[in-house]
PDB file of C-alpha atoms and ligand atoms in Angstrom:
ATOM      1  CA  MET F   1      17.805  65.928  -9.939  1.00 80.00           C
ATOM      2  CA  THR F   2      19.581  67.456  -7.060  1.00 93.00           C
ATOM      3  CA  MET F   3      18.944  67.302  -3.237  1.00 97.00           C
ATOM      4  CA  GLN F   4      20.235  69.018  -0.342  1.00 98.00           C
ATOM      5  CA  THR F   5      21.407  66.894   2.972  1.00 98.00           C
ATOM      6  CA  VAL F   6      19.536  68.523   5.958  1.00 98.00           C
ATOM      7  CA  SER F   7      21.126  66.160   8.592  1.00 98.00           C
ATOM      8  CA  LEU F   8      23.127  63.092   8.695  1.00 98.00           C
ATOM      9  CA  ASN F   9      23.535  60.901  11.840  1.00 98.00           C
ATOM     10  CA  MET F  10      25.032  57.484  12.501  1.00 98.00           C
ATOM     11  CA  SER F  11      22.848  54.569  13.678  1.00 98.00           C
ATOM     12  CA  TYR F  12      23.282  50.955  14.239  1.00 98.00           C
ATOM     13  CA  GLY F  13      26.461  51.195  11.895  1.00 98.00           C
ATOM     14  CA  GLY F  14      24.469  52.731   9.133  1.00 98.00           C
ATOM     15  CA  THR F  15      23.229  56.339   8.218  1.00 98.00           C
ATOM     16  CA  GLN F  16      20.081  58.156   8.853  1.00 99.00           C
ATOM     17  CA  GLY F  17      19.651  61.273   6.621  1.00 99.00           C
ATOM     18  CA  VAL F  18      16.880  63.659   6.233  1.00 99.00           C
ATOM     19  CA  TYR F  19      17.073  65.243   2.510  1.00 98.00           C
ATOM     20  CA  ARG F  20      15.299  68.044   0.849  1.00 98.00           C
ATOM     21  CA  HIS F  21      14.635  68.789  -2.780  1.00 98.00           C
ATOM     22  CA  ALA F  22      12.549  70.628  -5.417  1.00 98.00           C
ATOM     23  CA  SER F  23       9.939  68.645  -6.368  1.00 98.00           C
ATOM     24  CA  ARG F  24       8.271  68.992  -9.922  1.00 98.00           C
ATOM     25  CA  GLU F  25       5.550  67.303  -9.071  1.00 98.00           C
ATOM     26  CA  THR F  26       4.331  69.215  -6.020  1.00 98.00           C
ATOM     27  CA  GLY F  27       5.832  72.604  -7.244  1.00 98.00           C
ATOM     28  CA  THR F  28       6.971  72.835  -3.589  1.00 98.00           C
ATOM     29  CA  ASP F  29      10.412  71.620  -1.571  1.00 98.00           C
ATOM     30  CA  MET F  30       9.709  68.357  -0.005  1.00 98.00           C
ATOM     31  CA  THR F  31      11.493  66.626   2.678  1.00 98.00           C
ATOM     32  CA  PHE F  32      11.932  62.998   3.284  1.00 99.00           C
ATOM     33  CA  SER F  33      14.278  60.644   5.335  1.00 99.00           C
ATOM     34  CA  VAL F  34      16.326  57.484   4.324  1.00 99.00           C
ATOM     35  CA  TYR F  35      18.084  55.363   6.595  1.00 99.00           C
ATOM     36  CA  VAL F  36      20.914  53.276   4.940  1.00 99.00           C
ATOM     37  CA  PRO F  37      21.930  50.263   6.912  1.00 98.00           C
ATOM     38  CA  PRO F  38      26.033  48.902   6.892  1.00 98.00           C
ATOM     39  CA  HIS F  39      26.879  47.474   3.824  1.00 98.00           C
ATOM     40  CA  THR F  40      29.906  46.869   1.697  1.00 98.00           C
ATOM     41  CA  ALA F  41      31.018  48.994  -1.095  1.00 97.00           C
ATOM     42  CA  GLY F  42      29.177  48.880  -4.156  1.00 97.00           C
ATOM     43  CA  ALA F  43      26.162  46.659  -2.905  1.00 98.00           C
ATOM     44  CA  ARG F  44      22.846  47.294  -4.016  1.00 98.00           C
ATOM     45  CA  LEU F  45      20.110  46.916  -1.157  1.00 98.00           C
ATOM     46  CA  PRO F  46      16.358  46.463  -1.081  1.00 98.00           C
ATOM     47  CA  VAL F  47      14.435  49.024  -0.118  1.00 98.00           C
ATOM     48  CA  VAL F  48      11.195  49.398   1.861  1.00 98.00           C
ATOM     49  CA  TRP F  49       8.819  52.470   1.338  1.00 99.00           C
ATOM     50  CA  TYR F  50       6.950  53.843   4.572  1.00 99.00           C
ATOM     51  CA  LEU F  51       4.209  55.993   3.998  1.00 99.00           C
ATOM     52  CA  SER F  52       2.963  57.746   7.183  1.00 99.00           C
ATOM     53  CA  GLY F  53      -0.466  58.932   8.295  1.00 98.00           C
ATOM     54  CA  LEU F  54      -2.373  62.069   8.995  1.00 98.00           C
ATOM     55  CA  THR F  55      -0.495  65.214  10.272  1.00 97.00           C
ATOM     56  CA  CYS F  56       2.844  63.444  10.144  1.00 98.00           C
ATOM     57  CA  THR F  57       5.991  64.755   8.261  1.00 98.00           C
ATOM     58  CA  HIS F  58       8.945  62.202   7.486  1.00 98.00           C
ATOM     59  CA  ALA F  59       9.619  62.828  11.106  1.00 98.00           C
ATOM     60  CA  ASN F  60       7.123  61.095  13.112  1.00 98.00           C
ATOM     61  CA  VAL F  61       8.436  57.481  11.876  1.00 99.00           C
ATOM     62  CA  THR F  62      11.869  58.493  11.585  1.00 99.00           C
ATOM     63  CA  GLU F  63      11.976  59.528  15.453  1.00 98.00           C
ATOM     64  CA  LYS F  64       9.188  57.106  16.828  1.00 98.00           C
ATOM     65  CA  GLY F  65       9.289  54.250  14.376  1.00 98.00           C
ATOM     66  CA  GLU F  66      12.203  52.294  16.147  1.00 98.00           C
ATOM     67  CA  PHE F  67      12.894  50.663  12.504  1.00 99.00           C
ATOM     68  CA  ARG F  68      16.603  50.889  12.439  1.00 99.00           C
ATOM     69  CA  SER F  69      17.929  48.049  14.394  1.00 98.00           C
ATOM     70  CA  ALA F  70      16.005  45.782  12.227  1.00 99.00           C
ATOM     71  CA  CYS F  71      16.911  47.292   9.060  1.00 99.00           C
ATOM     72  CA  ALA F  72      20.294  47.084  10.014  1.00 98.00           C
ATOM     73  CA  ALA F  73      20.467  43.493  10.805  1.00 98.00           C
ATOM     74  CA  LEU F  74      18.088  42.750   7.804  1.00 98.00           C
ATOM     75  CA  GLY F  75      20.253  45.263   5.233  1.00 98.00           C
ATOM     76  CA  LEU F  76      17.123  47.063   4.210  1.00 98.00           C
ATOM     77  CA  ILE F  77      16.966  50.859   3.144  1.00 98.00           C
ATOM     78  CA  PHE F  78      13.999  52.538   4.660  1.00 99.00           C
ATOM     79  CA  VAL F  79      12.359  55.436   3.071  1.00 99.00           C
ATOM     80  CA  ALA F  80       9.787  58.166   4.718  1.00 99.00           C
ATOM     81  CA  PRO F  81       8.389  60.581   2.724  1.00 99.00           C
ATOM     82  CA  ASP F  82       6.042  63.557   3.836  1.00 98.00           C
ATOM     83  CA  THR F  83       2.702  63.315   3.563  1.00 98.00           C
ATOM     84  CA  SER F  84       1.477  66.309   1.492  1.00 98.00           C
ATOM     85  CA  PRO F  85       3.294  69.491   0.052  1.00 98.00           C
ATOM     86  CA  ARG F  86       3.887  72.307   2.204  1.00 97.00           C
ATOM     87  CA  GLY F  87       4.985  76.000   1.985  1.00 94.00           C
ATOM     88  CA  GLU F  88       3.727  79.335   0.880  1.00 92.00           C
ATOM     89  CA  GLY F  89       0.853  79.481  -1.221  1.00 92.00           C
ATOM     90  CA  VAL F  90      -0.038  75.979  -0.896  1.00 95.00           C
ATOM     91  CA  PRO F  91      -3.682  75.667  -0.151  1.00 93.00           C
ATOM     92  CA  GLY F  92      -5.231  73.417   2.691  1.00 90.00           C
ATOM     93  CA  ASP F  93      -3.864  75.048   5.808  1.00 80.00           C
ATOM     94  CA  ARG F  94      -4.270  72.612   8.728  1.00 67.00           C
ATOM     95  CA  ALA F  95      -6.037  75.015  10.823  1.00 67.00           C
ATOM     96  CA  ASN F  96      -9.010  74.421   9.093  1.00 72.00           C
ATOM     97  CA  ALA F  97      -8.674  70.561   9.492  1.00 92.00           C
ATOM     98  CA  TYR F  98      -6.283  67.775  10.511  1.00 95.00           C
ATOM     99  CA  ASP F  99      -7.784  65.393   8.123  1.00 97.00           C
ATOM    100  CA  PHE F 100      -7.597  67.122   4.857  1.00 97.00           C
ATOM    101  CA  GLY F 101      -4.938  69.428   3.235  1.00 96.00           C
ATOM    102  CA  LEU F 102      -1.394  70.145   4.836  1.00 96.00           C
ATOM    103  CA  GLY F 103      -0.310  66.333   6.466  1.00 97.00           C
ATOM    104  CA  ALA F 104      -3.253  64.695   4.628  1.00 98.00           C
ATOM    105  CA  GLY F 105      -2.369  64.222   1.276  1.00 98.00           C
ATOM    106  CA  PHE F 106      -3.975  60.940   0.967  1.00 98.00           C
ATOM    107  CA  TYR F 107      -1.509  59.661  -1.936  1.00 99.00           C
ATOM    108  CA  VAL F 108      -3.540  60.649  -4.751  1.00 98.00           C
ATOM    109  CA  ASP F 109      -3.328  63.421  -7.685  1.00 98.00           C
ATOM    110  CA  ALA F 110      -5.814  66.002  -6.905  1.00 98.00           C
ATOM    111  CA  THR F 111      -8.178  66.961  -9.920  1.00 98.00           C
ATOM    112  CA  GLN F 112     -10.046  69.707  -7.980  1.00 98.00           C
ATOM    113  CA  GLU F 113      -9.066  73.247  -7.471  1.00 97.00           C
ATOM    114  CA  PRO F 114      -7.331  74.750  -5.578  1.00 97.00           C
ATOM    115  CA  PHE F 115      -5.438  71.610  -4.853  1.00 97.00           C
ATOM    116  CA  ALA F 116      -4.774  70.384  -8.277  1.00 98.00           C
ATOM    117  CA  ARG F 117      -1.355  71.879  -8.874  1.00 98.00           C
ATOM    118  CA  ASN F 118       0.300  71.148  -5.615  1.00 98.00           C
ATOM    119  CA  TYR F 119      -1.578  67.940  -4.131  1.00 98.00           C
ATOM    120  CA  ARG F 120       0.217  65.167  -6.410  1.00 98.00           C
ATOM    121  CA  MET F 121       1.376  62.729  -3.768  1.00 98.00           C
ATOM    122  CA  TRP F 122       0.447  59.562  -6.134  1.00 99.00           C
ATOM    123  CA  SER F 123       3.141  60.739  -8.801  1.00 98.00           C
ATOM    124  CA  TYR F 124       5.266  61.744  -6.119  1.00 98.00           C
ATOM    125  CA  ILE F 125       5.369  58.684  -4.281  1.00 98.00           C
ATOM    126  CA  THR F 126       5.229  56.394  -7.410  1.00 98.00           C
ATOM    127  CA  GLU F 127       7.439  58.241 -10.198  1.00 98.00           C
ATOM    128  CA  GLU F 128       9.532  61.343  -8.989  1.00 98.00           C
ATOM    129  CA  LEU F 129      10.969  60.207  -5.377  1.00 98.00           C
ATOM    130  CA  PRO F 130      11.716  56.724  -6.277  1.00 98.00           C
ATOM    131  CA  LYS F 131      13.842  58.178  -9.294  1.00 98.00           C
ATOM    132  CA  LEU F 132      15.577  60.559  -6.871  1.00 98.00           C
ATOM    133  CA  VAL F 133      16.418  57.916  -4.328  1.00 98.00           C
ATOM    134  CA  ALA F 134      17.480  55.377  -7.175  1.00 98.00           C
ATOM    135  CA  GLU F 135      20.091  58.234  -8.276  1.00 98.00           C
ATOM    136  CA  ASN F 136      21.359  58.935  -4.931  1.00 98.00           C
ATOM    137  CA  PHE F 137      21.448  55.958  -2.730  1.00 98.00           C
ATOM    138  CA  PRO F 138      22.540  52.194  -3.370  1.00 98.00           C
ATOM    139  CA  VAL F 139      19.141  50.806  -3.928  1.00 98.00           C
ATOM    140  CA  ASP F 140      18.457  47.346  -5.907  1.00 98.00           C
ATOM    141  CA  PRO F 141      15.201  48.742  -7.984  1.00 96.00           C
ATOM    142  CA  ASN F 142      14.151  45.137  -8.447  1.00 97.00           C
ATOM    143  CA  ARG F 143      13.788  44.781  -4.587  1.00 98.00           C
ATOM    144  CA  GLN F 144      11.243  47.285  -3.520  1.00 98.00           C
ATOM    145  CA  SER F 145       8.504  46.827  -0.733  1.00 98.00           C
ATOM    146  CA  ILE F 146       6.042  49.270   0.927  1.00 98.00           C
ATOM    147  CA  LEU F 147       4.160  49.596   4.064  1.00 98.00           C
ATOM    148  CA  GLY F 148       2.348  52.343   5.898  1.00 99.00           C
ATOM    149  CA  HIS F 149       0.037  53.563   8.720  1.00 99.00           C
ATOM    150  CA  SER F 150      -3.411  54.534   8.663  1.00 98.00           C
ATOM    151  CA  MET F 151      -3.696  57.134   5.985  1.00 98.00           C
ATOM    152  CA  GLY F 152      -0.296  55.775   4.910  1.00 99.00           C
ATOM    153  CA  GLY F 153      -1.476  52.271   5.349  1.00 99.00           C
ATOM    154  CA  HIS F 154      -4.288  53.139   2.688  1.00 99.00           C
ATOM    155  CA  GLY F 155      -1.442  54.611   0.368  1.00 99.00           C
ATOM    156  CA  ALA F 156       0.603  51.589   0.724  1.00 99.00           C
ATOM    157  CA  LEU F 157      -2.069  48.961  -0.204  1.00 98.00           C
ATOM    158  CA  THR F 158      -3.349  51.163  -3.296  1.00 99.00           C
ATOM    159  CA  VAL F 159       0.435  51.763  -4.297  1.00 98.00           C
ATOM    160  CA  ALA F 160       1.059  47.896  -3.992  1.00 98.00           C
ATOM    161  CA  LEU F 161      -2.187  46.766  -5.889  1.00 98.00           C
ATOM    162  CA  ARG F 162      -1.547  49.287  -8.825  1.00 98.00           C
ATOM    163  CA  HIS F 163       2.088  48.103  -9.326  1.00 98.00           C
ATOM    164  CA  PRO F 164       2.092  44.507  -8.778  1.00 92.00           C
ATOM    165  CA  GLY F 165       5.236  43.970 -10.631  1.00 94.00           C
ATOM    166  CA  ARG F 166       7.298  46.341  -8.644  1.00 97.00           C
ATOM    167  CA  TYR F 167       6.484  45.879  -5.094  1.00 98.00           C
ATOM    168  CA  ARG F 168       7.545  42.565  -3.951  1.00 97.00           C
ATOM    169  CA  ALA F 169       5.580  43.010  -0.310  1.00 97.00           C
ATOM    170  CA  ALA F 170       2.944  45.239   1.326  1.00 98.00           C
ATOM    171  CA  SER F 171       1.869  45.535   4.765  1.00 98.00           C
ATOM    172  CA  ALA F 172       0.085  48.160   6.939  1.00 99.00           C
ATOM    173  CA  PHE F 173      -0.460  49.125  10.457  1.00 99.00           C
ATOM    174  CA  ALA F 174      -4.162  50.268  11.166  1.00 99.00           C
ATOM    175  CA  PRO F 175      -4.844  51.051   7.433  1.00 99.00           C
ATOM    176  CA  ILE F 176      -7.886  52.736   6.218  1.00 99.00           C
ATOM    177  CA  VAL F 177      -8.951  50.030   3.784  1.00 99.00           C
ATOM    178  CA  ALA F 178     -12.264  51.596   2.261  1.00 98.00           C
ATOM    179  CA  PRO F 179     -11.875  55.371   2.203  1.00 98.00           C
ATOM    180  CA  SER F 180     -14.988  55.729  -0.200  1.00 98.00           C
ATOM    181  CA  GLN F 181     -17.303  53.994   2.759  1.00 98.00           C
ATOM    182  CA  VAL F 182     -15.442  56.177   5.791  1.00 98.00           C
ATOM    183  CA  PRO F 183     -15.474  59.690   6.670  1.00 98.00           C
ATOM    184  CA  TRP F 184     -11.945  60.333   6.366  1.00 98.00           C
ATOM    185  CA  GLY F 185     -11.828  58.940   3.079  1.00 98.00           C
ATOM    186  CA  ILE F 186     -15.212  60.561   1.844  1.00 98.00           C
ATOM    187  CA  LYS F 187     -14.146  63.911   2.690  1.00 97.00           C
ATOM    188  CA  ALA F 188     -10.507  63.593   1.004  1.00 98.00           C
ATOM    189  CA  LEU F 189     -11.176  61.660  -1.919  1.00 98.00           C
ATOM    190  CA  GLY F 190     -14.327  64.214  -2.464  1.00 98.00           C
ATOM    191  CA  GLY F 191     -12.250  67.058  -1.989  1.00 97.00           C
ATOM    192  CA  TYR F 192      -9.269  65.931  -3.968  1.00 98.00           C
ATOM    193  CA  LEU F 193     -11.033  64.046  -6.804  1.00 98.00           C
ATOM    194  CA  GLY F 194     -14.373  65.548  -6.781  1.00 98.00           C
ATOM    195  CA  ASP F 195     -17.719  63.423  -6.642  1.00 96.00           C
ATOM    196  CA  ILE F 196     -16.531  60.930  -9.334  1.00 96.00           C
ATOM    197  CA  ARG F 197     -17.002  57.732  -7.654  1.00 96.00           C
ATOM    198  CA  GLN F 198     -15.211  55.771 -10.599  1.00 96.00           C
ATOM    199  CA  ALA F 199     -11.981  57.754  -9.692  1.00 98.00           C
ATOM    200  CA  TRP F 200     -12.063  56.846  -6.000  1.00 98.00           C
ATOM    201  CA  ARG F 201     -12.177  53.226  -6.769  1.00 98.00           C
ATOM    202  CA  LYS F 202      -8.449  53.578  -8.110  1.00 98.00           C
ATOM    203  CA  HIS F 203      -7.699  55.015  -4.527  1.00 98.00           C
ATOM    204  CA  ASP F 204      -9.704  52.470  -2.543  1.00 99.00           C
ATOM    205  CA  THR F 205      -8.143  48.928  -1.510  1.00 99.00           C
ATOM    206  CA  VAL F 206     -11.424  47.358  -0.917  1.00 98.00           C
ATOM    207  CA  ALA F 207     -12.834  48.515  -4.351  1.00 98.00           C
ATOM    208  CA  LEU F 208      -9.487  47.860  -6.402  1.00 98.00           C
ATOM    209  CA  ILE F 209      -9.572  44.302  -4.966  1.00 98.00           C
ATOM    210  CA  GLU F 210     -13.295  43.845  -6.063  1.00 98.00           C
ATOM    211  CA  ASP F 211     -12.071  45.496  -9.326  1.00 98.00           C
ATOM    212  CA  GLY F 212      -9.470  42.631  -9.870  1.00 98.00           C
ATOM    213  CA  ALA F 213      -6.237  44.197  -8.526  1.00 98.00           C
ATOM    214  CA  ARG F 214      -4.049  41.543  -6.894  1.00 98.00           C
ATOM    215  CA  VAL F 215      -0.904  41.133  -4.668  1.00 97.00           C
ATOM    216  CA  SER F 216       0.749  37.805  -3.589  1.00 96.00           C
ATOM    217  CA  ASP F 217      -0.089  38.392   0.081  1.00 97.00           C
ATOM    218  CA  LEU F 218      -0.601  41.077   2.833  1.00 98.00           C
ATOM    219  CA  LEU F 219       0.140  41.382   6.440  1.00 98.00           C
ATOM    220  CA  VAL F 220      -2.043  43.944   8.444  1.00 99.00           C
ATOM    221  CA  ASP F 221      -1.830  44.676  12.012  1.00 99.00           C
ATOM    222  CA  TYR F 222      -4.461  46.558  14.058  1.00 98.00           C
ATOM    223  CA  GLY F 223      -5.010  47.352  17.758  1.00 98.00           C
ATOM    224  CA  ASP F 224      -8.358  46.630  19.251  1.00 98.00           C
ATOM    225  CA  ALA F 225      -8.120  49.522  21.499  1.00 98.00           C
ATOM    226  CA  ASP F 226      -7.848  52.020  18.380  1.00 98.00           C
ATOM    227  CA  PRO F 227     -10.303  54.877  18.685  1.00 98.00           C
ATOM    228  CA  PHE F 228     -10.620  54.892  14.847  1.00 98.00           C
ATOM    229  CA  LEU F 229     -10.968  51.271  14.472  1.00 98.00           C
ATOM    230  CA  THR F 230     -14.915  50.889  13.821  1.00 98.00           C
ATOM    231  CA  GLU F 231     -15.654  54.270  12.030  1.00 98.00           C
ATOM    232  CA  GLN F 232     -12.654  54.871   9.836  1.00 98.00           C
ATOM    233  CA  LEU F 233     -10.603  51.760   9.482  1.00 98.00           C
ATOM    234  CA  ARG F 234     -12.938  48.854   9.102  1.00 98.00           C
ATOM    235  CA  PRO F 235     -10.489  46.021   9.048  1.00 98.00           C
ATOM    236  CA  GLU F 236     -13.589  43.289   8.444  1.00 98.00           C
ATOM    237  CA  LEU F 237     -14.046  44.949   4.798  1.00 98.00           C
ATOM    238  CA  LEU F 238     -10.369  43.945   3.764  1.00 98.00           C
ATOM    239  CA  GLN F 239     -10.884  40.383   5.303  1.00 98.00           C
ATOM    240  CA  ALA F 240     -14.081  39.865   3.363  1.00 98.00           C
ATOM    241  CA  ALA F 241     -12.670  41.431   0.094  1.00 98.00           C
ATOM    242  CA  CYS F 242      -9.673  39.269   0.324  1.00 98.00           C
ATOM    243  CA  GLU F 243     -11.287  36.258   1.283  1.00 98.00           C
ATOM    244  CA  LYS F 244     -13.572  36.576  -1.951  1.00 98.00           C
ATOM    245  CA  ALA F 245     -10.464  37.512  -4.098  1.00 98.00           C
ATOM    246  CA  ARG F 246      -8.426  34.572  -2.498  1.00 98.00           C
ATOM    247  CA  ILE F 247      -5.717  36.909  -1.511  1.00 98.00           C
ATOM    248  CA  PRO F 248      -3.572  35.413   1.587  1.00 98.00           C
ATOM    249  CA  LEU F 249      -4.252  38.045   4.311  1.00 98.00           C
ATOM    250  CA  THR F 250      -2.620  37.917   7.563  1.00 98.00           C
ATOM    251  CA  LEU F 251      -4.866  40.005   9.582  1.00 98.00           C
ATOM    252  CA  ARG F 252      -3.602  40.357  13.470  1.00 98.00           C
ATOM    253  CA  ARG F 253      -5.793  41.865  15.995  1.00 98.00           C
ATOM    254  CA  GLN F 254      -3.408  43.079  18.746  1.00 98.00           C
ATOM    255  CA  PRO F 255      -5.269  43.041  21.905  1.00 98.00           C
ATOM    256  CA  GLY F 256      -4.906  46.396  24.012  1.00 98.00           C
ATOM    257  CA  TYR F 257      -3.047  48.326  21.174  1.00 99.00           C
ATOM    258  CA  ASP F 258      -4.039  52.161  20.044  1.00 98.00           C
ATOM    259  CA  HIS F 259      -3.585  53.968  16.860  1.00 98.00           C
ATOM    260  CA  SER F 260      -0.301  55.416  18.192  1.00 98.00           C
ATOM    261  CA  TYR F 261       3.539  54.955  17.694  1.00 99.00           C
ATOM    262  CA  TYR F 262       3.887  53.012  20.652  1.00 98.00           C
ATOM    263  CA  PHE F 263       1.789  50.416  18.485  1.00 99.00           C
ATOM    264  CA  ILE F 264       3.444  50.894  15.486  1.00 99.00           C
ATOM    265  CA  SER F 265       6.891  50.447  16.808  1.00 99.00           C
ATOM    266  CA  THR F 266       6.324  47.335  18.695  1.00 99.00           C
ATOM    267  CA  PHE F 267       5.361  45.385  15.414  1.00 99.00           C
ATOM    268  CA  MET F 268       7.885  47.619  13.170  1.00 99.00           C
ATOM    269  CA  SER F 269      10.392  44.632  13.171  1.00 98.00           C
ATOM    270  CA  ASP F 270       7.985  41.984  12.565  1.00 98.00           C
ATOM    271  CA  HIS F 271       6.772  43.881   9.390  1.00 98.00           C
ATOM    272  CA  LEU F 272      10.410  44.258   8.299  1.00 99.00           C
ATOM    273  CA  ARG F 273      11.274  40.658   8.705  1.00 98.00           C
ATOM    274  CA  TRP F 274       8.225  39.744   6.601  1.00 98.00           C
ATOM    275  CA  HIS F 275       9.392  42.317   3.905  1.00 98.00           C
ATOM    276  CA  ALA F 276      12.857  40.904   4.176  1.00 98.00           C
ATOM    277  CA  GLU F 277      11.713  37.184   3.337  1.00 98.00           C
ATOM    278  CA  ARG F 278       9.968  38.432   0.073  1.00 98.00           C
ATOM    279  CA  LEU F 279      12.866  40.889  -0.696  1.00 98.00           C
ATOM    280  CA  LYS F 280      15.512  37.944  -0.504  1.00 95.00           C
ATOM    281  CA  GLY F 281      17.546  37.159  -3.732  1.00 77.00           C
TER     282      GLY F 281
HETATM  283  N1  LIG G   1      -6.293  64.367  16.477  1.00 55.87           N
HETATM  284  C1  LIG G   1      -5.207  63.561  16.011  1.00 55.87           C
HETATM  285  C2  LIG G   1      -5.429  62.724  15.007  1.00 55.87           C
HETATM  286  C3  LIG G   1      -4.161  62.427  14.231  1.00 55.87           C
HETATM  287  C4  LIG G   1      -3.851  61.111  14.237  1.00 55.87           C
HETATM  288  O1  LIG G   1      -3.831  60.221  15.016  1.00 55.87           O
HETATM  289  N2  LIG G   1      -2.672  60.868  13.357  1.00 55.87           N
HETATM  290  C5  LIG G   1      -2.047  59.764  13.259  1.00 55.87           C
HETATM  291  C6  LIG G   1      -2.168  59.050  11.977  1.00 55.87           C
HETATM  292  S1  LIG G   1      -4.104  59.035  11.747  1.00 55.87           S
HETATM  293  C7  LIG G   1      -4.264  58.388  10.323  1.00 55.87           C
HETATM  294  O2  LIG G   1      -3.999  58.557   9.406  1.00 55.87           O
HETATM  295  C8  LIG G   1      -0.389  59.833  13.663  1.00 55.87           C
HETATM  296  O3  LIG G   1       0.349  59.010  13.019  1.00 55.87           O
HETATM  297  N3  LIG G   1      -0.117  60.722  14.179  1.00 55.87           N
HETATM  298  C9  LIG G   1       1.174  61.349  14.389  1.00 55.87           C
HETATM  299  C10 LIG G   1       1.930  60.620  15.588  1.00 55.87           C
HETATM  300  O4  LIG G   1       3.173  61.086  15.627  1.00 55.87           O
HETATM  301  O5  LIG G   1       1.364  60.042  16.444  1.00 55.87           O
HETATM  302  C11 LIG G   1      -4.060  64.825  15.706  1.00 55.87           C
HETATM  303  O6  LIG G   1      -4.598  65.956  15.094  1.00 55.87           O
HETATM  304  O7  LIG G   1      -2.963  64.691  16.199  1.00 55.87           O
END
């Protein structure tokens, strides 16, 4: 699989790159970013995947996430994919809605027309992109972890729950934890997967836990000034599901913080340290 380098900049002794490739899964060109920390030649490094939220590309976290200093200190590779296919002929123009279509792939493989050909973000994130990254960067495939924000928090938690042997840690900023029960999720899962509630459960963190999926532990931060908290995010549903399933959950309510990258960047290094602990050795 080939890829092109869009840009490459030195940062904290490592390199921040942006790359583009032709994706088999989405049938489009896809852009993603990778930060590689300073390392000795030949070393294989742990990799942290970051899934972004509604309206984002790779660029939001790359420019505003403030992850590079911690990644350089902790020796972590940081990968930030896009949130949907884009380009000519791809349905779901954002002019119609910010919460469905372009920038809002919800990390599922769509089964409904006209989305089924291009909106294959589940397979892209879990299969195609990991292979491309492993072929082109000094990653240790046995030391991977995943985190995300909002729609990307939903993606990170569902991907981790369905691949318990692959990701050693999972965490999220203000995740959508029960998409089957909130407006953003009902719109997206219905639009991409149709009205097949059983299929939705495989893309719903709370439902996956209810159905027996497990991870060793979770870290979740949310801000109590987040405008989406009570209608879309509903962290109390995750707390109840984890308590019932006895999954250790560190759920932190951050007073005064909202949903923005000012919030994410404040707690990014905490999350990366938490991941690094679980990616040791
Ligand atoms: N009306 C806003 C809503 C979009 C928004 O807040 N997007 C968040 C993620 S929300 C859940 O997935 C985001 O990360 N935005 C990008 C940023 O750089 O802050 C809008 O249309 O912008």
